[in-house]
Short mmCIF file of C-alpha atoms in Angstrom, two decimals:
data_model
loop_
_atom_site.label_atom_id
_atom_site.label_comp_id
_atom_site.label_asym_id
_atom_site.label_seq_id
_atom_site.Cartn_x
_atom_site.Cartn_y
_atom_site.Cartn_z
CA MET N 1 -30.72 -13.01 10.29
CA GLU N 2 -33.11 -10.20 11.09
CA HIS N 3 -32.14 -8.05 8.08
CA LEU N 4 -33.11 -10.88 5.71
CA ASN N 5 -36.87 -10.65 6.02
CA ASN N 6 -38.75 -12.20 3.09
CA ASN N 7 -35.56 -11.92 1.00
CA VAL N 8 -35.63 -8.13 1.28
CA PHE N 9 -32.77 -6.33 2.95
CA SER N 10 -34.33 -4.13 5.60
CA SER N 11 -30.92 -2.86 6.77
CA PHE N 12 -27.57 -2.53 5.06
CA ILE N 13 -24.26 -0.69 5.30
CA THR N 14 -22.84 1.53 2.60
CA PHE N 15 -19.19 2.49 2.93
CA ASN N 16 -16.29 4.18 1.23
CA VAL N 17 -12.53 3.96 1.63
CA LEU N 18 -10.17 6.80 0.77
CA HIS N 19 -6.59 5.83 -0.05
CA THR N 20 -3.30 7.51 -0.85
CA GLY N 21 -3.14 6.33 -4.44
CA TYR N 22 -0.07 5.28 -6.38
CA PRO N 23 2.45 3.94 -5.41
CA HIS N 24 1.40 2.88 -1.88
CA TYR N 25 -2.42 2.66 -1.84
CA ARG N 26 -2.75 3.07 1.93
CA VAL N 27 -6.14 3.81 3.53
CA PHE N 28 -6.46 7.20 5.23
CA GLU N 29 -10.22 7.30 5.86
CA ILE N 30 -13.15 4.91 6.19
CA ALA N 31 -16.76 6.10 6.32
CA ALA N 32 -19.89 3.99 6.69
CA ILE N 33 -23.63 4.59 7.02
CA ARG N 34 -26.19 2.06 8.27
CA TYR N 35 -29.53 2.35 6.44
CA GLY N 36 -32.83 0.83 7.53
CA LEU N 37 -36.42 1.03 6.40
CA ASN N 38 -36.72 4.54 7.88
CA GLY N 39 -33.48 5.91 6.47
CA VAL N 40 -30.17 6.48 8.25
CA GLU N 41 -29.83 4.45 11.44
CA GLY N 42 -26.18 5.13 12.22
CA GLU N 43 -22.91 6.55 10.94
CA TRP N 44 -19.28 5.65 11.53
CA SER N 45 -16.12 7.24 10.18
CA GLN N 46 -12.46 7.42 11.05
CA GLN N 47 -9.45 9.16 9.56
CA LEU N 48 -6.28 7.08 9.67
CA SER N 49 -2.56 7.56 9.53
CA PRO N 50 -1.46 5.95 6.26
CA LYS N 51 2.21 6.20 7.35
CA VAL N 52 3.02 7.60 3.90
CA PHE N 53 2.47 11.06 2.45
CA LEU N 54 -0.50 11.99 0.30
CA SER N 55 0.23 13.89 -2.88
CA ARG N 56 -0.57 17.60 -2.94
CA GLN N 57 -3.43 16.87 -5.35
CA ARG N 58 -5.02 14.32 -3.00
CA GLN N 59 -4.63 16.64 -0.03
CA GLN N 60 -6.43 19.41 -1.92
CA TYR N 61 -9.13 17.15 -3.34
CA TYR N 62 -9.98 15.51 0.00
CA GLU N 63 -9.31 18.65 2.05
CA VAL N 64 -6.88 16.90 4.36
CA THR N 65 -3.20 17.44 5.15
CA ASN N 66 -0.39 15.02 5.82
CA GLN N 67 0.17 16.78 9.12
CA SER N 68 -3.45 16.26 10.23
CA LEU N 69 -3.20 12.51 9.55
CA GLU N 70 0.08 11.95 11.40
CA THR N 71 -1.57 11.58 14.80
CA LYS N 72 -4.50 9.43 13.67
CA PRO N 73 -4.68 5.71 14.50
CA ILE N 74 -3.50 3.09 12.03
CA LEU N 75 -5.87 0.80 10.11
CA ARG N 76 -5.03 -2.30 12.14
CA ARG N 77 -6.35 -0.64 15.33
CA VAL N 78 -9.52 0.78 13.77
CA LEU N 79 -10.64 -2.14 11.61
CA PRO N 80 -12.28 -4.06 14.50
CA GLN N 81 -14.48 -1.01 15.22
CA PHE N 82 -15.54 -0.86 11.59
CA LEU N 83 -16.34 -4.58 11.56
CA ASP N 84 -18.36 -4.19 14.78
CA PHE N 85 -20.38 -1.40 13.13
CA VAL N 86 -21.00 -3.60 10.06
CA GLY N 87 -21.93 -6.69 12.08
CA ASP N 88 -23.57 -9.22 9.79
CA LEU N 89 -25.34 -6.65 7.62
CA PRO N 90 -24.92 -6.59 3.84
CA LEU N 91 -22.32 -4.18 2.44
CA VAL N 92 -23.03 -1.93 -0.53
CA ALA N 93 -20.28 0.11 -2.19
CA HIS N 94 -18.91 1.22 -5.51
CA PHE N 95 -16.23 -1.40 -6.31
CA CYS N 96 -17.05 -3.20 -3.04
CA SER N 97 -14.52 -6.04 -3.38
CA TYR N 98 -11.75 -3.61 -4.29
CA GLN N 99 -12.46 -1.47 -1.23
CA LEU N 100 -12.57 -4.51 1.05
CA SER N 101 -9.24 -5.71 -0.37
CA PHE N 102 -7.49 -2.95 1.61
CA PHE N 103 -8.52 -4.71 4.83
CA GLN N 104 -7.62 -8.30 3.98
CA GLU N 105 -4.05 -8.24 5.23
CA TYR N 106 -5.23 -6.92 8.61
CA SER N 107 -8.25 -9.09 9.36
CA SER N 108 -9.61 -12.54 8.72
CA ASP N 109 -12.96 -11.36 10.10
CA LEU N 110 -14.04 -10.23 6.62
CA THR N 111 -15.58 -13.66 6.19
CA GLN N 112 -18.38 -12.50 8.52
CA ILE N 113 -19.64 -10.29 5.68
CA GLU N 114 -21.81 -12.71 3.75
CA TYR N 115 -23.51 -10.23 1.40
CA ARG N 116 -21.50 -7.72 -0.64
CA PHE N 117 -22.96 -5.64 -3.44
CA CYS N 118 -21.04 -3.53 -5.94
CA THR N 119 -23.07 -0.54 -7.16
CA TRP N 120 -20.90 -0.28 -10.28
CA ARG N 121 -21.69 -3.86 -11.29
CA LEU N 122 -25.36 -3.50 -10.36
CA ALA N 123 -25.62 -0.39 -12.53
CA GLN N 124 -24.20 -2.34 -15.46
CA LYS N 125 -26.40 -5.42 -14.93
CA ILE N 126 -29.68 -3.78 -13.92
CA LEU N 127 -29.57 -0.40 -15.67
CA PHE N 128 -27.49 -1.72 -18.60
CA LEU N 129 -25.01 1.12 -18.26
CA SER N 130 -21.59 1.10 -19.87
CA SER N 131 -18.49 1.20 -17.67
CA GLU N 132 -18.28 4.98 -18.03
CA GLU N 133 -22.01 5.48 -17.37
CA ALA N 134 -21.85 3.32 -14.21
CA SER N 135 -19.91 6.02 -12.36
CA PHE N 136 -21.56 7.79 -9.42
CA GLU N 137 -22.50 10.66 -11.71
CA GLY N 138 -23.99 8.28 -14.27
CA ILE N 139 -26.04 6.40 -11.71
CA GLN N 140 -27.40 9.67 -10.26
CA LYS N 141 -29.14 10.39 -13.56
CA TYR N 142 -31.45 7.44 -12.88
CA PHE N 143 -32.38 8.32 -9.30
#
């Protein structure tokens, strides 16, 4: 694997999943960035039709409307594109396993992702932050 050079990751993917929240927890957007030694090497994102309505609060917070998502593709059709973008690179995300869990019912190809890193857990283990301090805002104080 080219990205595993002397046990240092020279490339990796960071990603985030936006979902509808309680009670359905359906994905309505996936965004990913490929990083290499020289910074950003590529970006991929896709809005999705969750087939359920987002609350007014989520629509305002994410600046999206139910109407704008109605015509977007569904997760099952987009997931192969996301997995192609990821390839065999390591994944890095806040609550990585939780975010990947949204994809499990649609793809068995998740086994291709050998390396998965959770920034929340890393912040706790490496920076010795509490659960509350390991938020994005808490981690930003150290970098």
